[in-house]
Tab-separated table of C-alpha atoms and ligand atoms in Angstrom:
chain	number	residue	atom	x	y	z
A	985	MET	CA	-18.039	30.760	4.027
A	986	THR	CA	-17.795	28.073	1.327
A	987	ARG	CA	-19.020	24.517	1.957
A	988	ASN	CA	-15.417	23.296	1.989
A	989	GLU	CA	-14.553	25.868	4.658
A	990	SER	CA	-17.592	25.062	6.743
A	991	ILE	CA	-16.843	21.311	6.733
A	992	ALA	CA	-13.199	21.994	7.573
A	993	GLN	CA	-14.216	24.209	10.469
A	994	ARG	CA	-16.630	21.595	11.867
A	995	ALA	CA	-13.997	18.870	11.433
A	996	GLN	CA	-11.493	20.885	13.411
A	997	GLN	CA	-13.934	21.038	16.295
A	998	VAL	CA	-14.881	17.380	16.503
A	999	LEU	CA	-12.101	15.214	15.058
A	1000	THR	CA	-8.829	14.380	16.768
A	1001	PRO	CA	-6.195	16.563	15.142
A	1002	ASN	CA	-3.940	13.718	13.935
A	1003	TYR	CA	-4.386	14.313	10.192
A	1004	ARG	CA	-3.181	17.278	8.155
A	1005	GLN	CA	-6.083	17.520	5.699
A	1006	GLN	CA	-5.936	19.607	2.535
A	1007	PRO	CA	-8.549	22.371	2.665
A	1008	VAL	CA	-11.055	20.506	0.485
A	1009	ALA	CA	-13.862	18.118	1.389
A	1010	ILE	CA	-14.321	15.418	-1.249
A	1011	ALA	CA	-18.010	14.827	-1.762
A	1012	ARG	CA	-18.230	12.582	-4.824
A	1013	GLY	CA	-16.099	10.543	-7.213
A	1014	GLU	CA	-16.345	8.823	-10.559
A	1015	GLY	CA	-13.402	7.163	-12.278
A	1016	VAL	CA	-10.297	9.291	-11.802
A	1017	ARG	CA	-12.380	12.373	-11.061
A	1018	VAL	CA	-13.607	13.705	-7.715
A	1019	TRP	CA	-15.666	16.745	-6.818
A	1020	ASP	CA	-15.357	18.751	-3.635
A	1021	ALA	CA	-18.228	20.090	-1.556
A	1022	ASP	CA	-18.204	23.327	-3.566
A	1023	GLY	CA	-18.474	21.447	-6.858
A	1024	ASN	CA	-14.863	21.897	-7.997
A	1025	GLU	CA	-13.596	18.992	-10.103
A	1026	TYR	CA	-10.183	17.345	-9.725
A	1027	LEU	CA	-8.205	14.525	-11.285
A	1028	ASP	CA	-7.491	12.338	-8.276
A	1029	PHE	CA	-3.858	11.247	-8.586
A	1030	LEU	CA	-3.554	10.203	-4.965
A	1031	GLY	CA	-6.406	7.700	-5.305
A	1032	GLY	CA	-7.079	7.345	-1.595
A	1033	VAL	CA	-3.330	6.681	-1.135
A	1034	ALA	CA	-2.947	3.986	-3.777
A	1035	VAL	CA	-6.271	2.370	-2.846
A	1036	ASP	CA	-8.704	3.262	-5.641
A	1037	ALA	CA	-7.083	1.045	-8.260
A	1038	LEU	CA	-10.233	1.037	-10.397
A	1039	GLY	CA	-11.068	4.673	-9.759
A	1040	HIS	CA	-14.083	5.859	-7.833
A	1041	CYS	CA	-17.427	4.037	-7.910
A	1042	HIS	CA	-16.385	1.529	-10.568
A	1043	PRO	CA	-19.637	-0.101	-11.830
A	1044	ALA	CA	-18.368	-3.668	-11.242
A	1045	LEU	CA	-17.496	-2.846	-7.623
A	1046	VAL	CA	-20.765	-1.033	-7.019
A	1047	LYS	CA	-22.637	-4.050	-8.407
A	1048	ALA	CA	-20.666	-6.526	-6.267
A	1049	LEU	CA	-21.247	-4.461	-3.140
A	1050	GLU	CA	-24.955	-3.966	-3.816
A	1051	GLU	CA	-25.519	-7.651	-4.516
A	1052	GLN	CA	-23.637	-8.727	-1.424
A	1053	ALA	CA	-25.450	-6.104	0.686
A	1054	ARG	CA	-28.720	-7.803	-0.228
A	1055	THR	CA	-27.359	-11.264	0.598
A	1056	VAL	CA	-25.475	-11.196	3.909
A	1057	TRP	CA	-23.196	-8.558	5.480
A	1058	HIS	CA	-21.417	-10.131	8.370
A	1059	VAL	CA	-21.355	-13.487	10.134
A	1060	SER	CA	-17.888	-13.651	11.808
A	1061	ASN	CA	-15.260	-16.322	11.462
A	1062	HIS	CA	-17.214	-18.660	13.729
A	1063	TYR	CA	-18.555	-19.957	10.411
A	1064	TYR	CA	-17.192	-20.588	6.944
A	1065	ILE	CA	-17.791	-17.635	4.637
A	1066	PRO	CA	-18.285	-18.608	0.965
A	1067	ARG	CA	-17.002	-15.287	-0.398
A	1068	GLN	CA	-13.893	-15.495	1.810
A	1069	VAL	CA	-13.040	-18.946	0.470
A	1070	GLU	CA	-13.588	-17.732	-3.110
A	1071	LEU	CA	-11.341	-14.729	-2.481
A	1072	ALA	CA	-8.588	-16.871	-0.975
A	1073	GLU	CA	-8.758	-19.174	-4.005
A	1074	ALA	CA	-8.646	-16.235	-6.413
A	1075	LEU	CA	-5.730	-14.556	-4.635
A	1076	LEU	CA	-3.736	-17.760	-4.361
A	1077	ALA	CA	-4.359	-18.393	-8.065
A	1078	VAL	CA	-2.451	-15.199	-8.907
A	1079	THR	CA	0.184	-15.855	-6.224
A	1080	PRO	CA	1.540	-19.318	-7.022
A	1081	TRP	CA	4.108	-19.505	-4.193
A	1082	ALA	CA	1.432	-18.948	-1.527
A	1083	SER	CA	-1.052	-21.518	-0.332
A	1084	ARG	CA	-2.624	-19.944	2.765
A	1085	ALA	CA	-4.535	-16.676	3.192
A	1086	PHE	CA	-5.601	-14.786	6.300
A	1087	PHE	CA	-7.930	-11.807	5.979
A	1088	CYS	CA	-8.130	-8.666	8.083
A	1089	ASN	CA	-9.147	-5.057	7.517
A	1090	SER	CA	-6.090	-2.932	6.777
A	1091	GLY	CA	-2.444	-2.950	5.817
A	1092	GLY	CA	-1.261	-2.430	9.361
A	1093	GLU	CA	-3.273	-5.425	10.513
A	1094	ALA	CA	-1.948	-7.566	7.672
A	1095	ASN	CA	1.603	-6.703	8.723
A	1096	GLU	CA	0.787	-7.340	12.373
A	1097	ALA	CA	-0.305	-10.847	11.352
A	1098	VAL	CA	2.872	-11.326	9.309
A	1099	LEU	CA	5.093	-10.257	12.212
A	1100	LYS	CA	3.300	-12.371	14.795
A	1101	LEU	CA	3.321	-15.409	12.520
A	1102	ALA	CA	7.035	-14.955	11.773
A	1103	ARG	CA	7.810	-15.166	15.493
A	1104	LYS	CA	5.418	-18.046	16.063
A	1105	PHE	CA	6.866	-20.040	13.175
A	1106	HIS	CA	10.293	-20.152	14.816
A	1107	HIS	CA	8.820	-20.591	18.291
A	1108	ASP	CA	6.814	-23.630	17.206
A	1109	ARG	CA	9.889	-25.167	15.633
A	1110	GLY	CA	11.778	-25.019	18.907
A	1111	HIS	CA	13.606	-21.732	18.339
A	1112	PRO	CA	11.968	-19.116	20.556
A	1113	GLU	CA	15.282	-17.233	20.572
A	1114	ARG	CA	14.719	-16.443	16.894
A	1115	ASN	CA	12.329	-13.568	17.567
A	1116	VAL	CA	14.053	-10.444	16.262
A	1117	ILE	CA	12.438	-8.591	13.384
A	1118	VAL	CA	14.769	-6.727	11.056
A	1119	SER	CA	13.374	-3.986	8.828
A	1120	CYS	CA	14.519	-0.779	7.183
A	1121	HIS	CA	14.944	2.728	8.458
A	1122	ASP	CA	12.297	5.000	6.917
A	1123	SER	CA	10.039	2.148	5.928
A	1124	PHE	CA	6.321	2.187	6.678
A	1125	HIS	CA	4.348	-0.813	7.830
A	1126	GLY	CA	1.421	0.593	9.805
A	1127	ARG	CA	0.469	2.374	12.998
A	1128	SER	CA	-0.103	-0.394	15.553
A	1129	LEU	CA	2.635	-0.454	18.183
A	1130	PHE	CA	4.363	-3.453	16.571
A	1131	THR	CA	4.165	-2.127	13.022
A	1132	VAL	CA	5.119	1.429	13.968
A	1133	THR	CA	8.145	-0.014	15.782
A	1134	VAL	CA	9.079	-2.059	12.721
A	1135	GLY	CA	8.538	0.983	10.471
A	1136	GLY	CA	11.707	2.606	11.760
A	1137	GLN	CA	10.513	6.215	11.521
A	1138	PRO	CA	11.145	8.144	14.762
A	1139	LYS	CA	8.513	10.762	13.864
A	1140	TYR	CA	5.779	8.114	14.008
A	1141	GLN	CA	7.137	6.556	17.211
A	1142	ALA	CA	7.526	9.724	19.276
A	1143	GLY	CA	5.542	9.611	22.494
A	1144	PHE	CA	4.607	5.945	22.257
A	1145	ALA	CA	7.491	4.375	24.185
A	1146	PRO	CA	8.083	1.735	25.302
A	1147	LEU	CA	8.042	0.301	21.808
A	1148	VAL	CA	7.929	-3.412	20.992
A	1149	PRO	CA	11.234	-5.097	21.875
A	1150	GLY	CA	13.196	-7.252	19.440
A	1151	VAL	CA	13.208	-4.979	16.407
A	1152	ARG	CA	16.346	-3.941	14.510
A	1153	HIS	CA	16.773	-1.586	11.559
A	1154	VAL	CA	19.151	-1.460	8.625
A	1155	LYS	CA	19.560	0.914	5.708
A	1156	TYR	CA	17.223	0.163	2.767
A	1157	GLY	CA	19.195	-1.174	-0.160
A	1158	ASP	CA	22.305	-1.914	1.918
A	1159	LEU	CA	23.020	-5.615	1.563
A	1160	ALA	CA	26.145	-5.638	3.731
A	1161	ALA	CA	24.239	-4.010	6.608
A	1162	LEU	CA	21.506	-6.612	6.265
A	1163	GLU	CA	23.998	-9.467	6.241
A	1164	ALA	CA	25.571	-8.126	9.430
A	1165	ALA	CA	22.149	-7.831	11.102
A	1166	LEU	CA	20.975	-11.358	10.288
A	1167	ASP	CA	22.342	-13.420	13.175
A	1168	ASP	CA	20.622	-16.498	14.570
A	1169	THR	CA	18.263	-14.488	16.778
A	1170	VAL	CA	16.479	-13.091	13.710
A	1171	ALA	CA	13.036	-14.393	12.794
A	1172	ALA	CA	12.245	-12.270	9.759
A	1173	PHE	CA	13.204	-9.409	7.489
A	1174	MET	CA	10.283	-7.183	6.526
A	1175	VAL	CA	10.702	-4.947	3.484
A	1176	GLU	CA	8.728	-2.950	0.912
A	1177	PRO	CA	9.568	-3.696	-2.755
A	1178	ILE	CA	9.398	0.092	-3.263
A	1179	MET	CA	9.216	2.320	-0.186
A	1180	GLY	CA	5.957	4.178	-0.769
A	1181	GLU	CA	5.315	6.438	2.187
A	1182	SER	CA	8.873	7.672	2.431
A	1183	GLY	CA	8.830	8.984	-1.126
A	1184	VAL	CA	8.446	6.194	-3.716
A	1185	VAL	CA	12.002	4.934	-3.216
A	1186	PRO	CA	12.984	1.885	-5.279
A	1187	PRO	CA	15.874	-0.273	-4.052
A	1188	PRO	CA	19.077	-0.670	-6.063
A	1189	GLU	CA	18.860	-3.121	-8.972
A	1190	GLY	CA	19.215	-6.713	-7.768
A	1191	TYR	CA	18.711	-5.870	-4.067
A	1192	LEU	CA	15.576	-7.934	-3.553
A	1193	ARG	CA	17.054	-10.944	-5.328
A	1194	ALA	CA	20.125	-10.791	-3.115
A	1195	VAL	CA	17.892	-10.315	-0.050
A	1196	ARG	CA	15.990	-13.452	-0.981
A	1197	GLU	CA	19.198	-15.463	-1.264
A	1198	LEU	CA	20.599	-14.101	1.977
A	1199	THR	CA	17.473	-14.656	4.066
A	1200	ARG	CA	17.133	-18.195	2.766
A	1201	LYS	CA	20.770	-18.934	3.593
A	1202	LYS	CA	20.354	-17.541	7.121
A	1203	GLY	CA	17.053	-19.285	7.906
A	1204	VAL	CA	15.261	-15.925	8.141
A	1205	LEU	CA	11.737	-15.458	6.776
A	1206	LEU	CA	11.389	-12.899	3.994
A	1207	CYS	CA	8.247	-10.830	4.586
A	1208	LEU	CA	7.302	-8.536	1.737
A	1209	ASP	CA	5.009	-5.620	2.475
A	1210	GLU	CA	3.031	-5.268	-0.759
A	1211	VAL	CA	0.320	-3.144	0.838
A	1212	GLN	CA	1.113	-0.211	-1.443
A	1213	THR	CA	2.939	-1.896	-4.331
A	1214	GLY	CA	0.628	-4.865	-4.816
A	1215	MET	CA	-2.597	-5.482	-6.731
A	1216	GLY	CA	-1.203	-4.225	-10.019
A	1217	ARG	CA	0.120	-0.878	-8.782
A	1218	THR	CA	3.531	-1.355	-10.419
A	1219	GLY	CA	2.212	-3.049	-13.571
A	1220	LYS	CA	2.454	-6.641	-12.358
A	1221	PHE	CA	0.122	-8.235	-9.861
A	1222	TRP	CA	2.794	-8.072	-7.163
A	1223	ALA	CA	5.892	-5.891	-7.354
A	1224	HIS	CA	8.141	-8.805	-6.367
A	1225	GLU	CA	7.284	-10.495	-9.666
A	1226	TRP	CA	9.549	-7.959	-11.398
A	1227	GLU	CA	12.463	-9.480	-9.467
A	1228	GLY	CA	11.501	-13.088	-10.077
A	1229	ILE	CA	11.570	-13.821	-6.351
A	1230	THR	CA	9.065	-15.278	-3.915
A	1231	PRO	CA	8.742	-14.364	-0.228
A	1232	ASP	CA	7.688	-16.582	2.684
A	1233	LEU	CA	5.029	-14.156	3.849
A	1234	MET	CA	3.378	-11.171	2.242
A	1235	SER	CA	0.883	-8.499	3.186
A	1236	SER	CA	-1.677	-6.851	0.937
A	1237	ALA	CA	-4.365	-4.247	1.554
A	1238	LYS	CA	-5.151	-0.833	-0.018
A	1239	ALA	CA	-6.069	-1.675	-3.655
A	1240	LEU	CA	-7.200	-5.171	-2.646
A	1241	GLY	CA	-10.612	-3.759	-1.763
A	1242	GLY	CA	-10.540	-0.871	-4.237
A	1243	GLY	CA	-11.767	1.413	-1.429
A	1244	PHE	CA	-13.583	-1.103	0.736
A	1245	PRO	CA	-11.438	-1.892	3.794
A	1246	ILE	CA	-9.734	-5.275	3.609
A	1247	GLY	CA	-6.243	-6.626	4.218
A	1248	ALA	CA	-4.672	-9.998	3.603
A	1249	MET	CA	-1.667	-11.992	4.644
A	1250	LEU	CA	-0.497	-14.652	2.204
A	1251	ALA	CA	1.862	-17.389	3.338
A	1252	THR	CA	3.612	-20.476	2.070
A	1253	GLU	CA	2.185	-23.791	3.247
A	1254	GLU	CA	5.173	-24.345	5.526
A	1255	VAL	CA	4.746	-21.044	7.351
A	1256	GLY	CA	1.006	-20.501	7.078
A	1257	GLN	CA	0.073	-23.661	8.975
A	1258	HIS	CA	1.577	-22.172	12.160
A	1259	LEU	CA	-1.310	-19.718	12.531
A	1260	THR	CA	-3.054	-22.419	14.532
A	1261	PRO	CA	-6.658	-22.329	15.839
A	1262	GLY	CA	-7.114	-19.510	18.323
A	1263	SER	CA	-3.652	-18.017	17.780
A	1264	HIS	CA	-4.830	-14.963	15.857
A	1265	GLY	CA	-8.009	-13.404	14.494
A	1266	THR	CA	-10.207	-10.381	13.960
A	1267	THR	CA	-13.985	-9.998	14.077
A	1268	TYR	CA	-14.385	-8.418	10.651
A	1269	GLY	CA	-11.574	-10.212	8.795
A	1270	GLY	CA	-12.824	-11.700	5.535
A	1271	ASN	CA	-16.238	-10.143	5.957
A	1272	PRO	CA	-18.607	-11.014	3.047
A	1273	LEU	CA	-18.979	-7.392	1.879
A	1274	ALA	CA	-15.224	-6.817	1.754
A	1275	CYS	CA	-14.560	-10.148	0.070
A	1276	ALA	CA	-17.259	-9.610	-2.557
A	1277	VAL	CA	-15.713	-6.271	-3.530
A	1278	ALA	CA	-12.151	-7.650	-3.518
A	1279	LEU	CA	-13.285	-10.503	-5.785
A	1280	ALA	CA	-14.632	-7.922	-8.223
A	1281	VAL	CA	-11.335	-5.978	-8.070
A	1282	LEU	CA	-9.394	-9.149	-8.856
A	1283	ALA	CA	-11.715	-10.032	-11.725
A	1284	GLU	CA	-11.222	-6.579	-13.260
A	1285	LEU	CA	-7.431	-6.714	-12.911
A	1286	ARG	CA	-7.368	-10.157	-14.507
A	1287	GLY	CA	-9.739	-8.981	-17.226
A	1288	GLY	CA	-7.231	-6.701	-18.959
A	1289	VAL	CA	-6.916	-3.691	-16.622
A	1290	LEU	CA	-3.377	-4.637	-15.626
A	1291	GLU	CA	-2.099	-4.872	-19.212
A	1292	ARG	CA	-3.712	-1.587	-20.237
A	1293	SER	CA	-2.376	0.162	-17.126
A	1294	ARG	CA	1.186	-0.655	-18.168
A	1295	GLU	CA	0.767	1.210	-21.457
A	1296	VAL	CA	-0.856	4.269	-19.910
A	1297	ALA	CA	1.696	4.295	-17.071
A	1298	ALA	CA	4.532	4.388	-19.606
A	1299	ARG	CA	2.878	7.313	-21.361
A	1300	LEU	CA	2.310	9.102	-18.051
A	1301	ARG	CA	5.919	8.621	-17.048
A	1302	ALA	CA	7.197	9.890	-20.397
A	1303	GLY	CA	4.982	12.974	-20.027
A	1304	LEU	CA	6.246	13.618	-16.503
A	1305	GLU	CA	9.855	13.151	-17.575
A	1306	ALA	CA	9.314	15.676	-20.356
A	1307	LEU	CA	8.356	18.231	-17.678
A	1308	ALA	CA	12.040	18.209	-16.675
A	1309	SER	CA	12.695	20.621	-19.534
A	1310	GLY	CA	10.903	23.278	-17.461
A	1311	GLY	CA	13.745	22.997	-14.940
A	1312	ARG	CA	11.675	22.114	-11.917
A	1313	VAL	CA	11.547	18.337	-12.255
A	1314	ALA	CA	14.834	16.640	-11.438
A	1315	ARG	CA	13.697	13.096	-12.193
A	1316	VAL	CA	10.853	10.617	-11.994
A	1317	ARG	CA	11.147	7.343	-10.076
A	1318	GLY	CA	8.947	4.400	-9.209
A	1319	ARG	CA	7.168	1.876	-11.377
A	1320	GLY	CA	3.848	1.560	-13.184
A	1321	MET	CA	1.195	3.707	-11.556
A	1322	LEU	CA	3.287	4.411	-8.439
A	1323	LEU	CA	5.486	7.332	-9.340
A	1324	GLY	CA	7.545	9.877	-7.455
A	1325	VAL	CA	8.239	13.174	-9.202
A	1326	ILE	CA	11.333	14.761	-7.667
A	1327	VAL	CA	11.116	18.542	-7.814
A	1328	GLN	CA	13.897	21.081	-7.512
A	1329	GLY	CA	13.978	24.826	-6.811
A	1330	VAL	CA	10.444	24.635	-5.490
A	1331	ALA	CA	8.862	23.009	-2.431
A	1332	ALA	CA	6.789	19.899	-3.104
A	1333	ALA	CA	4.064	21.240	-0.802
A	1334	GLU	CA	3.805	24.419	-2.927
A	1335	VAL	CA	3.490	22.360	-6.114
A	1336	MET	CA	0.805	20.225	-4.466
A	1337	LYS	CA	-1.123	23.390	-3.603
A	1338	ALA	CA	-0.715	24.834	-7.091
A	1339	ALA	CA	-1.755	21.507	-8.611
A	1340	ARG	CA	-4.921	21.557	-6.553
A	1341	ALA	CA	-5.720	24.993	-7.957
A	1342	GLN	CA	-5.213	23.485	-11.437
A	1343	GLY	CA	-7.609	20.612	-10.654
A	1344	LEU	CA	-5.093	17.890	-9.875
A	1345	LEU	CA	-4.701	16.112	-6.537
A	1346	VAL	CA	-1.197	14.847	-5.795
A	1347	ASN	CA	0.629	14.136	-2.566
A	1348	ALA	CA	3.754	15.952	-1.346
A	1349	ILE	CA	6.198	13.808	0.621
A	1350	GLY	CA	8.984	15.635	2.398
A	1351	ASP	CA	10.473	18.638	0.690
A	1352	ASP	CA	10.923	17.410	-2.834
A	1353	VAL	CA	8.752	14.413	-3.747
A	1354	LEU	CA	5.307	14.378	-5.312
A	1355	ARG	CA	3.689	10.959	-5.110
A	1356	LEU	CA	1.317	9.948	-7.900
A	1357	ALA	CA	-0.889	6.871	-7.525
A	1358	PRO	CA	-3.702	7.243	-10.058
A	1359	PRO	CA	-6.171	4.461	-10.850
A	1360	LEU	CA	-4.948	1.606	-13.028
A	1361	THR	CA	-7.933	2.378	-15.253
A	1362	LEU	CA	-6.495	5.788	-16.182
A	1363	THR	CA	-6.885	6.616	-19.880
A	1364	ALA	CA	-4.204	8.112	-22.104
A	1365	ALA	CA	-6.223	11.340	-22.359
A	1366	GLU	CA	-6.497	11.590	-18.558
A	1367	ALA	CA	-2.762	10.960	-18.196
A	1368	ASP	CA	-2.029	13.743	-20.700
A	1369	LEU	CA	-4.397	16.127	-18.934
A	1370	ALA	CA	-2.723	15.439	-15.585
A	1371	VAL	CA	0.714	16.101	-17.054
A	1372	GLU	CA	-0.574	19.371	-18.506
A	1373	ARG	CA	-2.027	20.415	-15.131
A	1374	LEU	CA	1.120	19.437	-13.262
A	1375	GLY	CA	3.200	21.399	-15.761
A	1376	ALA	CA	1.056	24.476	-15.101
A	1377	ALA	CA	1.342	23.924	-11.337
A	1378	LEU	CA	5.122	23.601	-11.495
A	1379	ALA	CA	5.296	26.879	-13.387
A	1380	ALA	CA	2.891	28.634	-11.007
A	1381	ALA	CA	4.401	27.509	-7.685
A	1382	PRO	CA	6.615	30.100	-5.976
A	1383	ALA	CA	10.363	29.483	-6.143
A	1384	LYS	CA	12.092	28.352	-2.960
A	1385	PRO	CA	13.465	31.323	-1.049
B	2702	PLP	C1	3.754	-0.245	2.644
B	2702	PLP	C2	2.648	0.002	3.613
B	2702	PLP	N1	2.426	-0.879	4.601
B	2702	PLP	C3	1.441	-0.715	5.498
B	2702	PLP	C4	0.616	0.383	5.443
B	2702	PLP	C5	-0.460	0.546	6.468
B	2702	PLP	O1	-1.693	0.292	5.897
B	2702	PLP	P1	-3.038	0.776	6.644
B	2702	PLP	O2	-2.993	2.266	6.676
B	2702	PLP	O3	-4.133	0.211	5.795
B	2702	PLP	O4	-3.000	0.178	8.013
B	2702	PLP	C6	0.797	1.332	4.430
B	2702	PLP	C7	-0.050	2.527	4.370
B	2702	PLP	O5	0.273	3.519	3.784
B	2702	PLP	C8	1.838	1.132	3.492
B	2702	PLP	O6	2.065	2.004	2.520
């Protein structure tokens, strides 16, 4: 039995069976590369699901974590935390519309805070009837009961009824449906700038701008879920910058900590002040270790990583689009380093498996999408190598019956 097989077998005996792991155990990482327990090397183009924005074990992050680990680990929010204040200042500096930050530990928690605050905002202003959350079918906002309800995906809700009341869904990209849904019982519209988990689905051109106008007109808070698209993933700090819009509330997580768990909610002054003392919180939120690492991530992104990532992402996309000549890639969608390769004549899961055999980790979503979320530090040579490996995988995967 190989080491990978042995770890998989032990995992199957002791872990709850809620994940569908690939049959490899990742033991080590450096940059875009990871090695499994048997020593096989891969280019990691899933990046911990769009988390490892600076690759694995980036020296600046290792240094920040080590230094903070020798200083203080955890004190709780019963006290001011210098690193937390620094991180809030740094995040708000790159997010000019926001003036308040709340820290937590994951994307789901950040969205939970957004949703609760959206209701409380209207409640505090004398409109408790404005409590409905509108979101999109097939979106993904987390796994807590509130966020899984808002996510609008029956497969993630099955068995967990009763769900949270006061949640309504509309079709992503459908402005008329949204307009019809936004009556005066609606507190907020929560939306992803690009739907990540359901297959890297961008909205139609101009959708988010029209959504911003509509929500403002109707007195509804616009809550952007930038958990997957934020922190430079699409080539700008936040994906909504491409549209020239600003939300009222926003969530971030994943790449914010570059692999160390942290989430954040950013809010305008008007909305953020309603998260009053005692109304919300979490023991670990804004923990010194997490904040020290996130500060290092931000410093790297601001230090040129973002600009360079745009160039390499364009090269990667061009390489992927050129694979279409092989007949098995229909098109490539997404933005920056968040790309969906749409395959045809072959199952995405088969291509994922073949890619793994070629030394490339990608993620199959549904029947025909491969999601790629490599580090923003990817080099041109690494992008070319990944395209070559994916090309070989596409050719090797068995045709659909
Ligand atoms: C857009 C979006 N929101 C929220 C989440 C949930 O984040 P977490 O798994 O950190 O709770 C995810 C995770 O994939 C996501 O992609």
